[in-house]
Amino acid sequence: MLLAVLVLLTCCKEKEDNGDTATIEEKSEASIVEEVPSNSKTVLLPTYNFEGLSERYFEATNDTLYVMNFWATWCKPCVKELPAFEQLRENYSDKNVKVVLASLDFPDKVESQVLPFIKNKNLQSEVVLLDDPDGNTWIPKVSRDWSGAIPATIFLQNGERKFFEQSFTYESLEKEVQTFINQQS
Amino acid sequence: MKRKHLLLEIVVVLVTIGAIYGFTTKSSTPNLPTFADGYSIGDEATDFELKDVDGDMVSLSDYPDAKGYIVIFTCNTCPFAVASEDRIVALDQEFKKKGYPVIAINPNNPEVQPDDTYELMQAKAKEAGFTFPYLYGGYKTVYAAYGATKTPHVYLLQKENGKNIVKYIGAIDDNVRNGDAVKERFLANAVNELLAGKEVTVKETKAIGCSVKQ
């Protein structure tokens, strides 16, 4: 199993290192760290640039299956599918499945829109703010298949990834989760 | 000896390909959605005839003197589109006179996205001071032909022997949220390279946008 993971990781690295994104990634490496400060008042939502998000979830080495959904309060199809993710969280909370809702709302809208939205919808899943304006650098790191349109969802477990640029119903979401769980056992 | 070495190399290559293939199939979507379709760099882009906010029908062929076109799929209310409005106007002002006018197309179906009706597009063009055509009806076929998946989504075309060839696809620049914090103007750089008779260096970029509403 460990060997399989190692092989996967190596492939993953190879995959990222070659191809058309290489030059772009190289060039903007510096801008990942150097975050553009927003009109930062007190931010009450865990906020990461992509590097931070990646360290916390993409590179996590526990057995947790992270289901990360990229969304925003103003994105209608995103808001429409949120109940499916909430239901997944509820039904799979004891099965080592963790839903992470990565908001792409503008940082200056956190207080006026995102926090009230979380409260009104009574969202129980973990919500984080992905504050990283240079999408050209980090979007290909999520998946080279991603055009940048939201909603989008990635399943992450021990270095394994599966990415979808689409909307989910609860059924289609659960089906993917089951696939991951079955692979583990 | 040499032959043995070669054989070993072939085996290594095959194993590597197998591993990469295995990883790719495992990690990518089995049923790829439509965003994989549409134009790639070097493809010939189709012309179209769509209704502008002033009532006129507009086609690329209406610009016989143009050297190319900055085709931007955008819409009325997507925050990323709204954040880009001033920059799109500035691009038109900078490059129209140099032979690359902006042609904006709204790809959203107003029945799905009521913020993008023809009337609201007219209001938007007026309020935002659009100096370029803002075309309605892109949701019927044009967005799919181009492969636009989000707003804003840019296609830079250059006229070559009467054909419109795709030279750049992607984002306006490296900071879709805030024009003041831009470090690299991907689109403007590409147009300037074409104007200088050079090949576009950065041909494709990615940015977060609102999905096209169909």
XYZ file of C-alpha atoms in Angstrom:
399
model
C 0.000 0.000 0.000
C 2.778 2.379 1.004
C 4.546 1.581 -2.229
C 1.392 2.325 -4.190
C 1.090 5.686 -2.510
C 4.732 6.423 -3.235
C 4.266 5.551 -6.891
C 1.214 7.756 -7.042
C 3.021 10.632 -5.405
C 5.933 10.304 -7.791
C 3.601 10.261 -10.756
C 1.757 13.215 -9.398
C 4.969 15.135 -9.099
C 6.040 14.164 -12.598
C 2.681 15.178 -13.860
C 2.981 18.610 -12.363
C 6.556 19.079 -13.400
C 6.082 18.583 -17.086
C 3.636 19.969 -19.607
C 2.404 23.370 -20.467
C 1.858 24.700 -16.969
C 5.486 24.351 -15.974
C 6.635 27.738 -17.176
C 3.663 29.490 -15.689
C 4.108 27.852 -12.308
C 7.792 28.607 -12.233
C 7.302 32.199 -13.043
C 4.719 33.004 -10.441
C 6.134 30.924 -7.625
C 6.895 34.034 -5.617
C 3.375 35.329 -5.708
C 2.034 32.312 -3.840
C 3.709 33.384 -0.660
C 3.292 37.051 -1.156
C -0.365 37.440 -0.522
C -2.022 40.628 -1.655
C -3.469 42.231 1.432
C -7.171 42.828 1.172
C -8.967 45.533 3.104
C -8.229 43.344 6.045
C -10.429 44.088 8.971
C -10.916 41.309 11.448
C -11.349 38.194 9.402
C -13.456 35.714 11.293
C -13.103 32.898 8.825
C -10.030 30.649 8.554
C -8.264 32.170 5.567
C -5.581 30.566 3.439
C -3.715 31.254 0.279
C -3.383 28.174 -1.898
C -0.104 27.159 -0.304
C -1.736 27.156 3.107
C -4.758 25.258 1.868
C -2.529 22.756 0.144
C -0.445 22.091 3.244
C -3.513 21.586 5.364
C -5.598 19.386 3.073
C -3.851 18.382 -0.155
C -0.736 17.168 1.623
C -2.482 15.692 4.653
C -1.120 12.243 5.416
C -3.915 10.921 7.627
C -6.553 8.577 6.228
C -9.259 11.223 6.189
C -11.134 11.639 2.923
C -11.435 15.370 2.351
C -14.266 16.424 0.068
C -13.355 19.980 -0.862
C -15.921 22.083 -2.658
C -14.958 25.386 -4.301
C -17.895 27.753 -4.065
C -19.020 31.338 -3.415
C -22.132 32.886 -1.900
C -22.979 34.611 -5.204
C -22.634 31.424 -7.276
C -26.142 30.066 -7.786
C -25.295 26.489 -8.811
C -22.869 26.359 -5.863
C -25.502 27.439 -3.366
C -27.926 24.960 -4.873
C -25.623 21.981 -4.266
C -24.549 22.967 -0.731
C -27.309 20.899 0.945
C -25.848 17.768 -0.683
C -22.476 18.493 0.926
C -24.122 19.232 4.260
C -25.972 15.945 4.094
C -22.759 14.123 3.255
C -21.086 15.666 6.299
C -23.923 14.524 8.512
C -24.130 10.975 7.177
C -20.395 10.327 6.978
C -19.032 12.239 9.977
C -18.198 8.953 11.742
C -16.596 7.457 8.619
C -13.534 9.664 8.442
C -14.999 11.846 5.702
C -14.562 15.597 6.100
C -16.338 18.188 3.995
C -14.447 21.453 3.433
C -16.232 24.347 1.760
C -13.539 26.575 0.249
C -15.144 29.934 -0.409
C -13.879 32.083 -3.260
C -15.822 35.112 -2.117
C -13.857 38.350 -2.136
C -12.146 38.890 1.250
C -13.879 42.230 1.774
C -17.252 40.450 1.590
C -16.570 38.005 4.421
C -18.282 40.037 7.100
C -21.113 41.398 4.991
C -21.939 38.248 2.999
C -20.106 35.042 3.858
C -20.548 35.000 7.643
C -24.250 35.942 7.478
C -24.727 33.282 4.789
C -23.128 30.594 6.982
C -25.370 31.654 9.851
C -28.589 31.852 7.820
C -28.064 28.489 6.138
C -26.793 27.050 9.424
C -23.831 25.458 7.620
C -22.182 22.809 9.769
C -19.366 21.851 7.392
C -15.984 23.486 7.779
C -15.884 26.711 5.764
C -12.588 28.339 4.839
C -11.768 31.334 2.691
C -9.356 30.769 -0.172
C -7.799 34.193 -0.593
C -5.389 33.862 -3.490
C -6.050 36.194 -6.423
C -3.507 34.670 -8.805
C -5.661 31.812 -10.063
C -3.332 31.116 -12.938
C -0.784 29.862 -10.435
C -2.940 27.699 -8.226
C -5.846 26.480 -10.402
C -3.620 24.045 -12.353
C -2.273 22.770 -9.023
C -5.783 21.691 -8.046
C -6.274 20.052 -11.432
C -5.049 20.614 -14.926
C -8.576 19.761 -16.063
C -10.059 22.744 -14.242
C -11.032 25.723 -16.403
C -11.551 27.837 -13.273
C -15.353 27.779 -13.328
C -17.172 27.076 -10.064
C -18.678 24.961 -8.632
C -15.847 22.456 -8.601
C -15.042 19.659 -6.165
C -11.956 17.649 -5.367
C -11.699 14.453 -3.334
C -8.415 14.144 -1.441
C -7.118 11.187 0.481
C -3.514 10.400 1.266
C -2.156 11.930 -1.898
C -4.850 10.508 -4.116
C -7.060 13.009 -5.919
C -10.169 13.018 -8.018
C -11.421 16.282 -9.484
C -14.787 17.342 -10.902
C -15.793 20.595 -12.595
C -19.520 20.054 -12.222
C -22.473 20.227 -9.833
C -23.289 17.322 -7.544
C -26.496 15.813 -6.235
C -26.336 13.945 -2.932
C -26.515 10.645 -4.797
C -23.632 11.411 -7.154
C -21.578 12.748 -4.243
C -22.188 9.673 -2.128
C -21.293 7.420 -5.049
C -17.838 9.006 -5.307
C -17.316 8.795 -1.553
C -18.262 5.118 -1.593
C -15.723 4.498 -4.353
C -12.998 5.963 -2.151
C -14.127 4.055 0.931
C -14.261 0.775 -0.988
C -10.748 1.351 -2.306
C -9.488 1.716 1.244
C -10.977 -1.481 2.587
C 25.460 -4.632 -24.589
C 24.163 -1.534 -26.235
C 21.057 -3.376 -27.322
C 20.455 -4.637 -23.791
C 20.720 -1.087 -22.518
C 18.209 0.104 -25.082
C 15.825 -2.664 -24.125
C 16.089 -1.630 -20.499
C 15.325 1.951 -21.445
C 12.248 0.890 -23.369
C 11.025 -1.084 -20.395
C 11.581 1.877 -18.072
C 9.732 4.192 -20.444
C 6.838 1.768 -20.789
C 6.550 1.322 -17.027
C 6.628 5.084 -16.542
C 3.954 5.625 -19.172
C 1.877 2.928 -17.521
C 2.254 4.566 -14.128
C 1.381 8.011 -15.436
C -1.559 6.597 -17.336
C -2.739 4.801 -14.233
C -2.501 7.954 -12.228
C -4.225 10.040 -14.865
C -7.182 7.754 -15.218
C -7.468 7.491 -11.483
C -7.338 11.210 -10.869
C -9.298 12.669 -13.723
C -12.995 12.683 -14.341
C -14.216 9.568 -16.121
C -16.960 11.433 -17.930
C -15.281 14.708 -18.794
C -17.737 17.576 -18.994
C -17.908 19.773 -22.059
C -15.102 22.129 -21.053
C -12.662 19.775 -22.751
C -14.261 20.753 -26.060
C -13.964 24.090 -27.802
C -10.929 25.744 -29.306
C -7.272 25.114 -28.701
C -4.429 27.430 -29.629
C -3.979 27.486 -33.402
C -7.573 26.546 -34.215
C -9.628 28.617 -36.625
C -12.415 30.422 -34.749
C -15.852 30.632 -36.267
C -17.494 33.914 -37.124
C -20.976 34.616 -35.751
C -23.850 37.036 -36.095
C -25.217 38.226 -32.764
C -27.340 41.148 -31.639
C -25.582 44.055 -29.988
C -27.152 46.077 -27.167
C -27.857 48.885 -29.677
C -29.932 46.519 -31.828
C -27.378 46.003 -34.610
C -26.270 42.567 -35.690
C -22.501 42.170 -35.300
C -20.055 39.750 -36.943
C -16.272 39.594 -36.931
C -16.386 40.184 -40.679
C -17.849 43.644 -39.983
C -14.289 44.736 -39.163
C -12.381 44.457 -42.444
C -9.504 46.595 -41.150
C -8.985 44.668 -37.915
C -5.790 42.669 -37.477
C -7.572 40.463 -34.999
C -10.092 40.455 -32.174
C -10.226 40.318 -28.405
C -13.304 38.136 -27.878
C -14.392 38.195 -24.227
C -17.227 36.104 -22.824
C -18.612 38.124 -19.949
C -21.904 38.821 -18.208
C -23.818 41.341 -16.136
C -23.460 40.287 -12.515
C -20.707 37.722 -11.971
C -18.436 39.466 -9.436
C -15.359 38.544 -11.460
C -16.935 39.970 -14.617
C -17.955 43.129 -12.782
C -14.457 43.479 -11.316
C -13.084 43.260 -14.869
C -15.366 45.817 -16.543
C -13.048 48.804 -16.285
C -10.138 46.719 -17.510
C -12.125 45.500 -20.530
C -13.016 49.082 -21.461
C -9.353 50.079 -21.053
C -8.251 47.158 -23.252
C -10.656 48.245 -25.986
C -9.354 51.796 -25.795
C -5.754 50.627 -25.883
C -6.027 48.072 -28.673
C -8.966 49.025 -30.923
C -6.884 51.740 -32.557
C -4.058 49.240 -33.014
C -6.324 46.821 -34.857
C -7.559 44.541 -32.070
C -11.062 45.607 -30.986
C -12.863 44.036 -28.018
C -15.976 42.025 -28.880
C -17.876 41.060 -25.705
C -20.339 38.177 -25.795
C -22.752 37.245 -23.024
C -22.831 33.411 -22.928
C -25.585 33.026 -20.337
C -29.101 31.845 -21.043
C -31.411 34.490 -19.506
C -33.972 31.805 -18.739
C -31.451 30.229 -16.373
C -29.745 33.457 -15.311
C -32.429 36.194 -15.194
C -29.749 38.829 -14.556
C -28.627 38.465 -18.169
C -31.668 39.470 -20.195
C -31.180 41.650 -23.262
C -32.658 44.647 -21.443
C -30.336 44.236 -18.449
C -27.394 43.895 -20.834
C -28.372 47.225 -22.379
C -28.449 48.792 -18.923
C -25.065 47.269 -18.046
C -23.402 48.513 -21.245
C -24.642 52.029 -20.518
C -23.790 52.048 -16.829
C -20.306 50.564 -17.303
C -19.552 52.756 -20.326
C -18.832 49.899 -22.738
C -17.092 51.228 -25.857
C -17.391 47.878 -27.666
C -20.184 45.576 -28.843
C -21.835 43.587 -26.045
C -23.581 40.754 -27.821
C -26.659 38.847 -26.771
C -27.460 35.245 -27.697
C -24.026 33.714 -27.104
C -25.713 30.908 -25.187
C -27.235 29.404 -28.308
C -24.158 28.059 -30.071
C -21.224 30.464 -29.899
C -20.108 29.763 -26.307
C -19.985 26.032 -27.031
C -18.130 26.455 -30.322
C -15.458 28.486 -28.532
C -15.507 26.296 -25.432
C -16.180 29.161 -23.025
C -16.898 27.702 -19.586
C -16.939 30.811 -17.449
C -17.086 34.563 -17.301
C -14.836 36.318 -17.985
C -13.161 34.026 -20.528
C -10.929 35.551 -23.207
C -10.072 34.370 -26.739
C -7.539 36.396 -28.672
C -7.836 35.918 -32.423
C -5.490 36.973 -35.205
C -6.437 37.257 -38.855
C -4.288 35.026 -41.016
C -5.120 34.572 -44.708
C -8.749 35.444 -44.099
C -9.059 33.052 -41.149
C -9.374 33.993 -37.485
C -6.773 31.944 -35.642
C -6.870 31.475 -31.851
C -3.652 32.823 -30.334
C -4.426 33.074 -26.624
C -7.089 31.658 -24.289
C -7.686 32.496 -20.666
C -7.587 35.361 -18.225
C -7.180 39.108 -18.712
C -4.363 39.240 -16.161
C -3.065 37.642 -12.981
C -5.481 39.286 -10.562
C -9.092 38.934 -11.545
C -10.338 40.520 -8.317
C -8.319 43.676 -8.237
C -6.995 45.565 -11.250
C -4.706 47.676 -9.077
C -2.803 44.629 -7.849
C -2.084 43.191 -11.295
C 1.509 42.179 -11.864
C 1.181 40.546 -15.245
C -1.178 41.562 -18.049
C -1.432 38.230 -19.857
C -3.854 39.387 -22.558
C -2.247 42.760 -23.249
C 1.162 41.085 -23.425
C -0.189 38.609 -25.975
C -1.692 41.372 -28.159
C 1.549 43.346 -27.985
C 3.517 40.295 -29.050
C 1.213 39.781 -32.043
C 1.560 43.472 -32.927
C 5.329 43.058 -32.831
C 5.076 40.086 -35.169
C 6.165 37.689 -32.427
C 4.725 34.450 -31.203
C 2.633 34.691 -28.045
C 4.749 33.477 -25.115
C 2.056 32.691 -22.550
C -0.696 31.130 -24.645
C -3.066 29.849 -21.997
C -3.874 30.975 -18.476
C -6.469 30.117 -15.848
C -8.641 32.271 -13.621
C -11.622 31.666 -11.376
C -14.889 32.661 -12.985
C -18.627 32.094 -12.820
C -19.733 29.027 -14.726
C -21.632 29.692 -17.950
C -25.356 29.372 -17.198
C -27.132 27.160 -19.721
